Coordinates of C-alpha atoms in Angstrom, one line a residue:
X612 CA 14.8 24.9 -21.3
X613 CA 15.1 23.7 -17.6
X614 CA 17.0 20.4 -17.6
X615 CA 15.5 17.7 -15.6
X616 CA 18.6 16.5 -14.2
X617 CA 18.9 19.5 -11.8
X618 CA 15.9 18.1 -10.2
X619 CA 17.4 15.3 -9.2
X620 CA 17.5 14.8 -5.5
X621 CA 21.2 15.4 -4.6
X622 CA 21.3 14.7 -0.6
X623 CA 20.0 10.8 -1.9
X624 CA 23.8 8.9 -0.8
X625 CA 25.9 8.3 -3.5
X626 CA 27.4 4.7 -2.0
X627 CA 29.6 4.4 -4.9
X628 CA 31.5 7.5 -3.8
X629 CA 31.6 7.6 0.1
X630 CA 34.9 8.0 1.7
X631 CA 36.9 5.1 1.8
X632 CA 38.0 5.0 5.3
X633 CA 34.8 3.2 6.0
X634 CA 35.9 0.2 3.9
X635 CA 38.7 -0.1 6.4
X636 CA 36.0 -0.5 9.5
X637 CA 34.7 -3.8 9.3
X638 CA 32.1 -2.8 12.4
X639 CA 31.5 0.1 10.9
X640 CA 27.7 0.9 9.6
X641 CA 28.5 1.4 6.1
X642 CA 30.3 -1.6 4.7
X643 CA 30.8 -0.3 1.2
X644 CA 31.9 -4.0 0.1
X645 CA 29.5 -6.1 1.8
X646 CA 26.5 -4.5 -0.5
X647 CA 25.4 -2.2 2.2
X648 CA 22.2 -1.6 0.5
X649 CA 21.4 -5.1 -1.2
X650 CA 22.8 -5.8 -4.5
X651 CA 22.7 -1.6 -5.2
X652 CA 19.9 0.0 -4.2
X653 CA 19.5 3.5 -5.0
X654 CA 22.6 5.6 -6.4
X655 CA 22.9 8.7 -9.0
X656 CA 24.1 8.5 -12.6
X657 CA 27.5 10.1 -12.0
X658 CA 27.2 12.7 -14.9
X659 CA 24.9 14.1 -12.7
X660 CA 26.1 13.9 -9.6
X661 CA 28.7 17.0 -10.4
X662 CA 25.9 19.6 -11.4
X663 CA 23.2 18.9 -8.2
X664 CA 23.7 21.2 -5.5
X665 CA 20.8 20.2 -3.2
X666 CA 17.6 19.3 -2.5
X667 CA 18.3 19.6 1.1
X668 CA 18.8 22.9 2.5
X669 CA 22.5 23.0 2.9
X670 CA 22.7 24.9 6.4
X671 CA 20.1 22.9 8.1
X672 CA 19.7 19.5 6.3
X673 CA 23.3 18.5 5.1
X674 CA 24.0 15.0 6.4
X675 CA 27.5 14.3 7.4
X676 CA 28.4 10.3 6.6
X677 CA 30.2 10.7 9.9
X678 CA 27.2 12.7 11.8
X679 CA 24.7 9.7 10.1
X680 CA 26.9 7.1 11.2
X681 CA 26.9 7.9 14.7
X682 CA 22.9 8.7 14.5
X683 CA 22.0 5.3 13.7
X684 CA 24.1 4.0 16.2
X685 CA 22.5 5.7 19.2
X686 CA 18.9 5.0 17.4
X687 CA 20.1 1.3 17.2
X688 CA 20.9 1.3 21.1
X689 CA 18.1 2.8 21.8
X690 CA 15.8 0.5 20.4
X691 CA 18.1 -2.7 21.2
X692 CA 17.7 -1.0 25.2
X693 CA 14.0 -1.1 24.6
X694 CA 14.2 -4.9 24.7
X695 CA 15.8 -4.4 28.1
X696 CA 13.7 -1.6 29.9
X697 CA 10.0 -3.4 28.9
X698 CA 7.9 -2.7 31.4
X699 CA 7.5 -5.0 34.2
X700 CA 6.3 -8.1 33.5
X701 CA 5.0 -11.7 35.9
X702 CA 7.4 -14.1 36.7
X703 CA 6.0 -16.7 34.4
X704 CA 6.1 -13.8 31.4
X705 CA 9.8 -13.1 32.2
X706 CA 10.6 -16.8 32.3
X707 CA 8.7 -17.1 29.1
X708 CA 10.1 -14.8 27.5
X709 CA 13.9 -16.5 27.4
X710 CA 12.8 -19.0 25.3
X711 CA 13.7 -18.4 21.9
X712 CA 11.3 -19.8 19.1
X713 CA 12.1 -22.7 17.0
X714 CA 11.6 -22.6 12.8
X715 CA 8.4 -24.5 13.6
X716 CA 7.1 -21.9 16.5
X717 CA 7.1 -19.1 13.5
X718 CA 5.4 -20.9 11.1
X719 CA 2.8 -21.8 13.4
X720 CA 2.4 -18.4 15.3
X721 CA 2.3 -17.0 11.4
X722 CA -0.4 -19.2 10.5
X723 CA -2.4 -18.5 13.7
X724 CA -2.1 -14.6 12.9
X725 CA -3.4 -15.7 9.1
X726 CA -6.3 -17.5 10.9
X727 CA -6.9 -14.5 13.3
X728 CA -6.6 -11.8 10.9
X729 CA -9.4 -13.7 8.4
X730 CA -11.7 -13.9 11.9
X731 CA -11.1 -10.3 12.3
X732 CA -11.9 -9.0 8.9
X733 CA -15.2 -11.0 8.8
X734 CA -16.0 -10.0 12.4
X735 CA -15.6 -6.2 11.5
X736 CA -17.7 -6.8 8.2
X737 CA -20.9 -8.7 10.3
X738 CA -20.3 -5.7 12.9
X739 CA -19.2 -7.7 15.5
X740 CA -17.2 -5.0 17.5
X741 CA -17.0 -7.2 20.6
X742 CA -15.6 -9.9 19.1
X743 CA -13.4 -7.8 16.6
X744 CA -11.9 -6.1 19.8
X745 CA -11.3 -9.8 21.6
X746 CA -9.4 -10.9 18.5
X747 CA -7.5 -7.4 18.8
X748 CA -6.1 -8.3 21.6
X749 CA -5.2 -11.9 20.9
X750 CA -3.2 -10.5 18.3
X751 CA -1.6 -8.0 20.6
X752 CA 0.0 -11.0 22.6
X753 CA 1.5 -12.8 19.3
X754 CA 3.2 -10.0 17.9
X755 CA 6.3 -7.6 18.5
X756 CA 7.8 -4.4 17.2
X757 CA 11.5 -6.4 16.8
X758 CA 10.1 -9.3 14.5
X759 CA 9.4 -10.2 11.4
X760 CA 7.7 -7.7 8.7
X761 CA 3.9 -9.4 9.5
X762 CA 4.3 -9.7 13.3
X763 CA 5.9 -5.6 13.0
X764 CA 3.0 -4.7 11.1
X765 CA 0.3 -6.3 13.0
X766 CA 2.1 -4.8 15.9
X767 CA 2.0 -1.0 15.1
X768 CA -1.9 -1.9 13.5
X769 CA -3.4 -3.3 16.7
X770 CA -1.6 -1.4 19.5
X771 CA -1.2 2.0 19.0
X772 CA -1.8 2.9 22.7
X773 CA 0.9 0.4 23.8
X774 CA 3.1 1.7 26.0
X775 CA 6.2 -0.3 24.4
X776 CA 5.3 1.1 21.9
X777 CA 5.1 4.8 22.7
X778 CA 8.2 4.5 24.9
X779 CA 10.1 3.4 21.6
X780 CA 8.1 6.2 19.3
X781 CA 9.1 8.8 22.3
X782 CA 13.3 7.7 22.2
X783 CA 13.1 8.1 18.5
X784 CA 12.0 10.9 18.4
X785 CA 15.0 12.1 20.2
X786 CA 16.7 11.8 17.2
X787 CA 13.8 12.6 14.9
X788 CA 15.7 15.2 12.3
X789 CA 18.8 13.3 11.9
X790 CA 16.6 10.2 11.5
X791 CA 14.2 12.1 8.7
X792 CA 17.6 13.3 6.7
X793 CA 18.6 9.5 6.6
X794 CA 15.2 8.3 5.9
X795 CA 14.4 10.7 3.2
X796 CA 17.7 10.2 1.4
X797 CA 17.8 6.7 1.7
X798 CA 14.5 5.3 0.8
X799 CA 13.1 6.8 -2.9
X800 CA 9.1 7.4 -1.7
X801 CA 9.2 10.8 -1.1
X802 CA 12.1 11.7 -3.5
X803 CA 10.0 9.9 -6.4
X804 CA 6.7 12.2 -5.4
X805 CA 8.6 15.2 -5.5
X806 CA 10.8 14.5 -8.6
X807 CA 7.4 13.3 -10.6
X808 CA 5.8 16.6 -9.4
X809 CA 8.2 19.2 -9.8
X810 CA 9.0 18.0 -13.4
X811 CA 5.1 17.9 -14.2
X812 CA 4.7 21.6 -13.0
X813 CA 8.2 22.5 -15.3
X814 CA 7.2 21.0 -18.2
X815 CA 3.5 22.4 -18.1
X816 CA 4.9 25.6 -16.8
X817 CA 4.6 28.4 -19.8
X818 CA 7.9 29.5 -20.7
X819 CA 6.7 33.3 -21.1
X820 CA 5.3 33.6 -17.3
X821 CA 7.2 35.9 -14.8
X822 CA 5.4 34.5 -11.6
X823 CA 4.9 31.0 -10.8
X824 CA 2.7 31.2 -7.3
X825 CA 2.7 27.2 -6.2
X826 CA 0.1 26.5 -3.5
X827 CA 1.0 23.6 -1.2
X828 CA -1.0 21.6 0.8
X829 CA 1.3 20.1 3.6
X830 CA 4.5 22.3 3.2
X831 CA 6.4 20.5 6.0
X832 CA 10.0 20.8 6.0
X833 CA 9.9 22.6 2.6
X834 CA 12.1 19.9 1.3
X835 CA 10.0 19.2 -2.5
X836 CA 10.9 23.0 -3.1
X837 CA 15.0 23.5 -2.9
X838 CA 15.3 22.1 -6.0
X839 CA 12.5 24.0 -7.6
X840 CA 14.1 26.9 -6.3
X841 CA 17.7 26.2 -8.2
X842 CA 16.0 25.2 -11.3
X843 CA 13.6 28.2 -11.5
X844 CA 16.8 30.1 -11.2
X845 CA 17.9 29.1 -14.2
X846 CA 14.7 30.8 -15.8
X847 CA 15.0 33.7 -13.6
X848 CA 11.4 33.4 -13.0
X849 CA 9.9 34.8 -9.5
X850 CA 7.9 32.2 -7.0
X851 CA 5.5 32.6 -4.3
X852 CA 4.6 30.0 -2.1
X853 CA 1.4 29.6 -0.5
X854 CA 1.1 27.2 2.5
X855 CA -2.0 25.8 3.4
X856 CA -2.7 26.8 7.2
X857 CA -3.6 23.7 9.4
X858 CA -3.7 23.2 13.0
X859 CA -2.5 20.1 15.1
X860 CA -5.6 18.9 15.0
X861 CA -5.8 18.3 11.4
X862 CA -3.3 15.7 11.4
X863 CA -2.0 12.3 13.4
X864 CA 1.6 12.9 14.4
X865 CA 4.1 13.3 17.3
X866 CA 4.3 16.8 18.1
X867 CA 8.0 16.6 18.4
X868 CA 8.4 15.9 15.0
X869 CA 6.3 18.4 13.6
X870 CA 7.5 21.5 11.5
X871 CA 7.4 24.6 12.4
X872 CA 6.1 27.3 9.1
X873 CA 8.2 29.9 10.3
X874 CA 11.3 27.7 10.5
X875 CA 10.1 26.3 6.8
X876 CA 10.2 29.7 5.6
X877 CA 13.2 31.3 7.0
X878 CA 15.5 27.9 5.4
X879 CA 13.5 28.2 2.1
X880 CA 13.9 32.3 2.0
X881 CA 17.8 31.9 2.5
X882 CA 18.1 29.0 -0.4
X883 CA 16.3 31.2 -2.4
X884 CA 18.2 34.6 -1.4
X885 CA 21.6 32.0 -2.0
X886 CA 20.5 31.6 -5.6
X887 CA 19.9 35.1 -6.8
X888 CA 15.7 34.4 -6.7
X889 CA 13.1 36.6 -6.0
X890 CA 10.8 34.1 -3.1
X891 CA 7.7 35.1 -1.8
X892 CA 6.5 32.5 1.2
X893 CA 2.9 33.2 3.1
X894 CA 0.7 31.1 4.8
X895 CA -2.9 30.8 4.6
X896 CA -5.8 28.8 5.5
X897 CA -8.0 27.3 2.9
X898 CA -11.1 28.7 3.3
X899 CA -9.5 32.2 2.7
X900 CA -7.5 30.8 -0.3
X901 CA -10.0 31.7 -2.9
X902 CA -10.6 35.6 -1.4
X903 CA -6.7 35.8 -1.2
X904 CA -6.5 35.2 -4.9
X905 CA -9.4 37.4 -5.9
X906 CA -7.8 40.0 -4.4
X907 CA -4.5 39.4 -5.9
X908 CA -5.9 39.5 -9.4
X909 CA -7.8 42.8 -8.5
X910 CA -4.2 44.3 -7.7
X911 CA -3.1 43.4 -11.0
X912 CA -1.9 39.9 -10.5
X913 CA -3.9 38.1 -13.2
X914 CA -0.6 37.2 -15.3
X915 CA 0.8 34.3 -12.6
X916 CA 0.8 31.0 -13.4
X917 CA -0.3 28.2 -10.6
X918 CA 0.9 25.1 -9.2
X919 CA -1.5 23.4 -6.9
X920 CA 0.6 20.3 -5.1
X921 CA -0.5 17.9 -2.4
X922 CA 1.2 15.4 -1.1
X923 CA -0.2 13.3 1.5
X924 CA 0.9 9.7 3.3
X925 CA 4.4 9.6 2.0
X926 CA 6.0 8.4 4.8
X927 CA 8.5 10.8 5.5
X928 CA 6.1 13.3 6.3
X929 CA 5.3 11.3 9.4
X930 CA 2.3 12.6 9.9
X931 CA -1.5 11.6 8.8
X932 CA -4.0 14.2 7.1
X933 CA -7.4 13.9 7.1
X934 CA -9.1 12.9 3.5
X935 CA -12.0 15.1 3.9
X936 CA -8.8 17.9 4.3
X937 CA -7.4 16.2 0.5
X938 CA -10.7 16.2 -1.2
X939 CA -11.6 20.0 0.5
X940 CA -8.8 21.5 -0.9
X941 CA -8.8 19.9 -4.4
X942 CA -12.0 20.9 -4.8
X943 CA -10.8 24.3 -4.0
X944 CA -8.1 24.7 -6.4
X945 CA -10.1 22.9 -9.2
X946 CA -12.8 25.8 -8.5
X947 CA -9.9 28.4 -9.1
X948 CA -8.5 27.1 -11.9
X949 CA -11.9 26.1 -13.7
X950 CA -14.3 28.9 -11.8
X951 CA -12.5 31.7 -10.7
X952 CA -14.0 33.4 -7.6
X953 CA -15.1 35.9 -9.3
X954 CA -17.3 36.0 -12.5
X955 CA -15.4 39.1 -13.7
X956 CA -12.1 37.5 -13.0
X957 CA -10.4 35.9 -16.1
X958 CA -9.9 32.1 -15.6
X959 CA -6.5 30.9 -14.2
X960 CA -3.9 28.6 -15.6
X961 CA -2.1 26.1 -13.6
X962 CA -1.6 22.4 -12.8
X963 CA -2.5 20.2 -9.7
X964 CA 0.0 17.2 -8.8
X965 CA -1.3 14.9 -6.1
X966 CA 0.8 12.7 -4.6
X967 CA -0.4 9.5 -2.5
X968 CA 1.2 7.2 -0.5
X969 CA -1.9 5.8 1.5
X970 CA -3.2 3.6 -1.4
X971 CA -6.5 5.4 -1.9
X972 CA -7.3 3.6 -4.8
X973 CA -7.6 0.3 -2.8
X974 CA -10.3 2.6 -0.7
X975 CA -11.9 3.1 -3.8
X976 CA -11.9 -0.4 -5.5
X977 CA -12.7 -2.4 -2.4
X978 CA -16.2 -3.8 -2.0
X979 CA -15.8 -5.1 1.1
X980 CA -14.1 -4.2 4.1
X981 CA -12.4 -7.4 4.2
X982 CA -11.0 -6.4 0.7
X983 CA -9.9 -3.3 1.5
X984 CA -8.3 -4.1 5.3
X985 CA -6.3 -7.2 3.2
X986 CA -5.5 -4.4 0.6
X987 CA -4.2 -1.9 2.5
X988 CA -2.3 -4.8 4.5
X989 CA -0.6 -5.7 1.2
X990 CA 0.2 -1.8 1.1
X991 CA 2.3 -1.7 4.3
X992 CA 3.7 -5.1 4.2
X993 CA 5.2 -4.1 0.9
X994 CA 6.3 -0.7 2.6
X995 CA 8.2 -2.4 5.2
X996 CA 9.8 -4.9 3.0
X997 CA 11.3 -2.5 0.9
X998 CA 12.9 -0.9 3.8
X999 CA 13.9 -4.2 5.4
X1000 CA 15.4 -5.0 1.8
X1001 CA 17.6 -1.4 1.7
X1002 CA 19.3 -1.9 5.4
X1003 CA 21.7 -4.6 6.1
X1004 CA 20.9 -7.0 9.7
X1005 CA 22.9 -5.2 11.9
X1006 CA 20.8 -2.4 11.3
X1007 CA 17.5 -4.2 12.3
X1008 CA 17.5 -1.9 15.5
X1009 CA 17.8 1.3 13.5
X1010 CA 15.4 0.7 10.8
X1011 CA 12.6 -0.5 13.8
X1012 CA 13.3 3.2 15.1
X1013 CA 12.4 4.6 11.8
X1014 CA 9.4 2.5 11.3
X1015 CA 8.2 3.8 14.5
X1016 CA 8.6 7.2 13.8
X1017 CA 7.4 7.1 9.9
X1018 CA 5.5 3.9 8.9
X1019 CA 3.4 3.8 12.5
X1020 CA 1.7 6.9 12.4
X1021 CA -0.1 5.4 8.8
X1022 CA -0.9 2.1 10.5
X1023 CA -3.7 1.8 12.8
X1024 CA -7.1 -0.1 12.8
X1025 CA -9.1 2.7 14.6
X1026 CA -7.6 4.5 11.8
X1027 CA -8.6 2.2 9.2
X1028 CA -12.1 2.0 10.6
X1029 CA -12.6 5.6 9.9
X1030 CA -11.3 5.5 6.7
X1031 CA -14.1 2.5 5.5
X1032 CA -16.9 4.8 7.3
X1033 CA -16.4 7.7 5.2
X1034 CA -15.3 6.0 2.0
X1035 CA -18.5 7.1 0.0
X1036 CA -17.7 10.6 0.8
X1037 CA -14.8 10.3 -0.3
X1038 CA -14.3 8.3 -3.1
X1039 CA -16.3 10.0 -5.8
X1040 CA -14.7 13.0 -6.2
X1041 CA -13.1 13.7 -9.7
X1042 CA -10.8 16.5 -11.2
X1043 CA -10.7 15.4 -14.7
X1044 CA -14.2 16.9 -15.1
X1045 CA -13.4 20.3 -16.9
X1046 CA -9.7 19.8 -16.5
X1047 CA -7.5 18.2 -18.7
X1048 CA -4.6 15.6 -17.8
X1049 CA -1.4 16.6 -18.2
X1050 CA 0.4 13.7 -19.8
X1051 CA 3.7 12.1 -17.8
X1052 CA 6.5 13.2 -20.4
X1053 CA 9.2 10.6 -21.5
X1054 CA 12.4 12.7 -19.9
X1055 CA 10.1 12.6 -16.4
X1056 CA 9.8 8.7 -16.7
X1057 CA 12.9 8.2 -17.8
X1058 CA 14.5 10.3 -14.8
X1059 CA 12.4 8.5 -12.7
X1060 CA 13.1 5.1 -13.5
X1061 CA 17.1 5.9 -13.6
X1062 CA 16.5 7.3 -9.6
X1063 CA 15.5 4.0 -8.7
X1064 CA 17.4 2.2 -10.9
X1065 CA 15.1 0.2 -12.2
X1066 CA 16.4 -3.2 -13.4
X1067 CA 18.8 -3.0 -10.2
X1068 CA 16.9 -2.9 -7.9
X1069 CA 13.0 -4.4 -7.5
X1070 CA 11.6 -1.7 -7.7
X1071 CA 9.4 -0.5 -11.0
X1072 CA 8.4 3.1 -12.2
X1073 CA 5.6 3.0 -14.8
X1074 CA 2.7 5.0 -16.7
X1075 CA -0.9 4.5 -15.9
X1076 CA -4.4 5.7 -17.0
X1077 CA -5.5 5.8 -20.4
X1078 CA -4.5 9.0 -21.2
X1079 CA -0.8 8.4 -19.0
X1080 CA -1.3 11.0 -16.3
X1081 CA -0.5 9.3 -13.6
X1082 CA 3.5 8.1 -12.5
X1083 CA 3.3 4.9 -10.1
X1084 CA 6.4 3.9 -8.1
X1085 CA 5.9 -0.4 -7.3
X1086 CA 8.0 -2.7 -5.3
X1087 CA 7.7 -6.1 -6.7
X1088 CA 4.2 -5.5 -8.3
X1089 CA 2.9 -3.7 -5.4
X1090 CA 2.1 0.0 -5.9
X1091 CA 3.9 2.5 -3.6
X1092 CA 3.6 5.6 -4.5
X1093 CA 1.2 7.4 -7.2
X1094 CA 1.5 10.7 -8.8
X1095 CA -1.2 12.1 -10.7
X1096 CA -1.1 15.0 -13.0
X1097 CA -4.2 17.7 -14.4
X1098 CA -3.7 20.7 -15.9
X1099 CA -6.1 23.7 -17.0
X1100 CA -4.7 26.0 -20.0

C-alpha cells in the first residue's frame, strides 16, 4: 500500500528547521523568531520530513534558503524602484503625490471605491457600457498596485493595459522561476490541488494494474507529478503521461513565464530514470486524444488504467485557460471512460480529478452579474489576504511582485465580462451522469488538513457534496481551492 505521506510536498519550507545563522541577521529576510510567517503558517509534521525526497525536480527546482533570500531581495528593489521610475507625470501630479494620506483619507477613498464599485456592477447589469467604462477609469485614479488588499485588487481588475503595471509584470518576470519555487512552496494552493489529486488517483488506482497512463490537461512545469513518480516506484508500476497540446493562444499569460513541453519532459524523464521507473511522456492535442487511445487499445493496450487531471486557475500556474477548453476536454475524457471510441473497444477504467481555483461555482450560483462580479471579488480579496497574512511587512515589495506575476493574470474585468457572457454554455455541464464519485478518503483529509495545519493557521480543509467527493481548501470561510473527484470502474 502506497503511504500517503510520500505525497507530501517536500520543497514546502520547513521554518522550524532552517539554518540558524539567519537568526543571527536581524535584517535578514527570514527572521525565524519574529514569526516570519504569522503565528506558524505552513510547516511539515517532522516524522515526515525525513522520508520526502521531492516534489520539486531536484536538478532544476531545488531552492537554496540562501539563493531565495537574495531573490526576494532584488524582486523587493525592483518593485520598491517602480515607485521611483513611474512614468512621467504633471507638476501638480508629482506635487500631489508627496502627500501622504491621513487614517481619515483611507477610510473615505475606501468608501468612495465601495460607492463606485456598487455604480459599476448596476451599470454593467442595465448595459450601460459608457458609463461602466467612465467609472472604470475613476477607479483607475483612486487605486495603486503598493496599497492596501482592495485598492491592489481593484488595481490589477481595472487596468490591465497600464503601463505601471506592465513595467512591474515585465521586471518580475526577470526573476519569474526563482519567484514560482518561492511561491509554490510557500503558499499551500497548488500544493493542496496536487496532494488532493494524486491521493484520489492512488487510492482509486487498482492495485493489480501494470500501466497507469495519466492524461493532463495543463502539464506546466510538471511539478503535480515528481511525487507521483516516487510513490509509483514503490509499486513498481509503469506511467505514461499524456499532455494535452495547446497553443499560446489558448491561454492569458506572459510568455516569459511560460513552460516549455520539451523542457517538462526531459526534468520529469530524469526523476523518473533517478527512481528506477519505467516513464512514458507524449504530447497530444485533444481532438486526437480519443483516436490515440483507440489505437492504443487495438495494439493491445486495453489493460491500462487512467487518470484524467485538470487543474486550472491555481495561481501558480500563472496563466488563464479558457472554460470552453475545461468543459471540451472533460467531456472528452468522460466519453472515454463511459463511451469508448469505439463500440468494439471494452470500456475503460479511470478517474478524473478537477482542480479549480477560479471559483466557478460562484459562476454558476450567481443570478446576477452584480452577484457574481461581488462573488468573485470576495474570491481574490481573500486570495490576496492570505498571501498578505503569510509575508512579514518588510516583504510588502516582494509579495506585490508575486501578485503581479501570479494573482494578476486571473483578475481582469474584460476578463470577467467574458466569463458572464458565456456562463450558460458553460455552467450546465455534469460528469456525475454515468460516472460515479469517488469519495474523499479519511487519510487524504487528514493529510490535507495536517499540510495546512489547520487549527494553526486560518485556514480550513473540509468535505463537500452529499456524497463527499469534493476536497475544499478555505481561508477564513472563503473557499480557495476545490478538488473534485469521479471515477468509472
Amino acid at each position: 500500500m502506497i503511504q500517503p505521506g510520500l505525497l507530501q510536498p517536500s520543497m514546502w519550507p520547513s521554518f522550524n528547521n532552517m539554518n540558524s545563522s539567519f537568526d543571527e541577521d536581524e535584517d535578514c529576510l527570514f527572521d525565524i523568531d519574529a514569526n516570519m510567517f504569522s503565528d506558524g503558517f505552513i510547516d511539515f509534521p517532522a516524522h515526515q520530513l525525513d522520508r520526502l525526497d521531492g516534489v520539486l525536480l531536484e536538478d532544476d527546482f531545488s531552492l537554496d534558503l540562501k539563493e531565495f533570500e537574495t531573490t526576494l531581495s532584488e524582486i523587493g528593489d525592483m518593485a520598491e524602484s517602480f515607485e521611483h521610475e513611474k512614468l512621467p507625470i504633471n507638476e501638480k501630479e508629482q506635487q500631489t503625490s508627496l502627500i501622504l494620506p491621513t487614517d481619515d483619507t483611507k477610510i473615505d477613498n475606501s468608501l468612495s471605491l465601495v460607492h463606485l464599485i456598487r455604480a459599476y456592477e448596476e451599470a454593467m447589469e442595465k448595459e450601460q457600457r459608457e458609463l461602466a467604462e467612465v467609472i472604470t477609469k475613476r477607479v483607475g485614479e483612486k487605486v495603486s498596485p503598493v496599497a492596501e488588499i482592495m485598492d491592489r485588487l481593484l488595481y490589477y481588475l481595472f487596468q490591465p493595459s497600464d503601463k505601471h503595471l506592465d513595467y512591474l509584470k515585465q521586471e518580475s518576470s526577470k526573476n519569474f522561476y526563482a519567484a514560482f519555487k518561492a511561491f509554490y512552496q510557500i503558499f499551500p494552493y497548488g500544493t493542496f490541488a496536487h496532494l488532493a489529486a494524486n491521493l484520489a488517483i492512488l487510492e482509486a488506482m487498482p492495485r493489480d494494474v501494470e500501466i497507469i497512463h495519466i492524461v493532463d490537461f495543463d502539464i506546466g512545469e510538471g511539478i503535480q507529478w515528481s511525487s507521483m513518480i516516487e510513490a509509483i516506484e514503490c509499486e513498481r508500476k509503469e506511467i505514461k503521461l499524456t499532455s494535452i497540446k495547446w497553443t499560446e493562444d489558448d491561454s492569458s499569460y506572459d510568455s516569459s513565464g511560460s513552460w516549455r513541453f520539451d523542457e517538462t519532459k526531459r526534468r520529469l524523464l530524469d526523476h523518473a530514470r533517478a527512481f528506477g521507473l519505467n516513464l512514458a511522456v507524449e504530447e497530444v492535442e485533444l481532438h486526437n486524444l480519443e483516436s490515440e487511445i483507440e489505437k492504443m487499445k487495438r495494439r493491445g493496450g486495453s489493460g491500462e488504467w487512467f487518470s484524467f487531471n485538470c487543474m486550472v486557475g491555481l495561481p501558480h500556474m500563472g496563466r488563464v485557460r479558457s472554460r470552453r477548453h475545461v468543459i471540451e476536454f472533460l467531456k472528452v475524457a468522460k466519453g472515454i471512460l463511459v463511451h469508448p471510441p469505439n463500440c468494439h473497444i471494452s470500456s475503460t477504467k479511470g478517474i478524473i480529478t478537477f482542480g479549480d481555483g477560479d471559483a466557478w461555482e460562484i459562476l454558476k450560483e450567481s443570478p446576477s452579474f452584480g452577484s457574481f462580479f461581488n462573488g468573485y471579488l470576495v474570491h481574490y480579496q481573500a486570495l490576496l489576504e492570505s498571501m498578505e497574512f503569510t509575508f512579514q511587512n518588510h516583504l510588502g515589495e516582494a509579495r506585490t511582485a508575486m501578485e503581479c506575476l501570479f494573482v494578476a493574470p486571473f483578475v481582469s474585468s474584460l476578463g470577467w465580462i467574458q466569463k458572464w457572457k458565456e456562463r450558460e454554455a458553460l455552467c450546465y455541464f455534469e460528469l456525475s451522469c454515468e460516472l460515479e464519485k469517488w469519495k474523499v478518503g479519511k487519510e487524504s483529509l487528514m493529510e490535507a488538513k495536517e499540510m495546512v495545519r489547520e487549527g494553526v493557521s486560518p485556514y480550513r480543509v473540509m468535505v463537500e457534496d452529499e456524497n463527499n467527493n469534493e476536497l475544499v481548501l478555505e481561508w477564513r470561510g472563503i473557499k480557495l481551492v476545490k478538488v473534485s473527484f469521479w471515477k468509472k470502474s
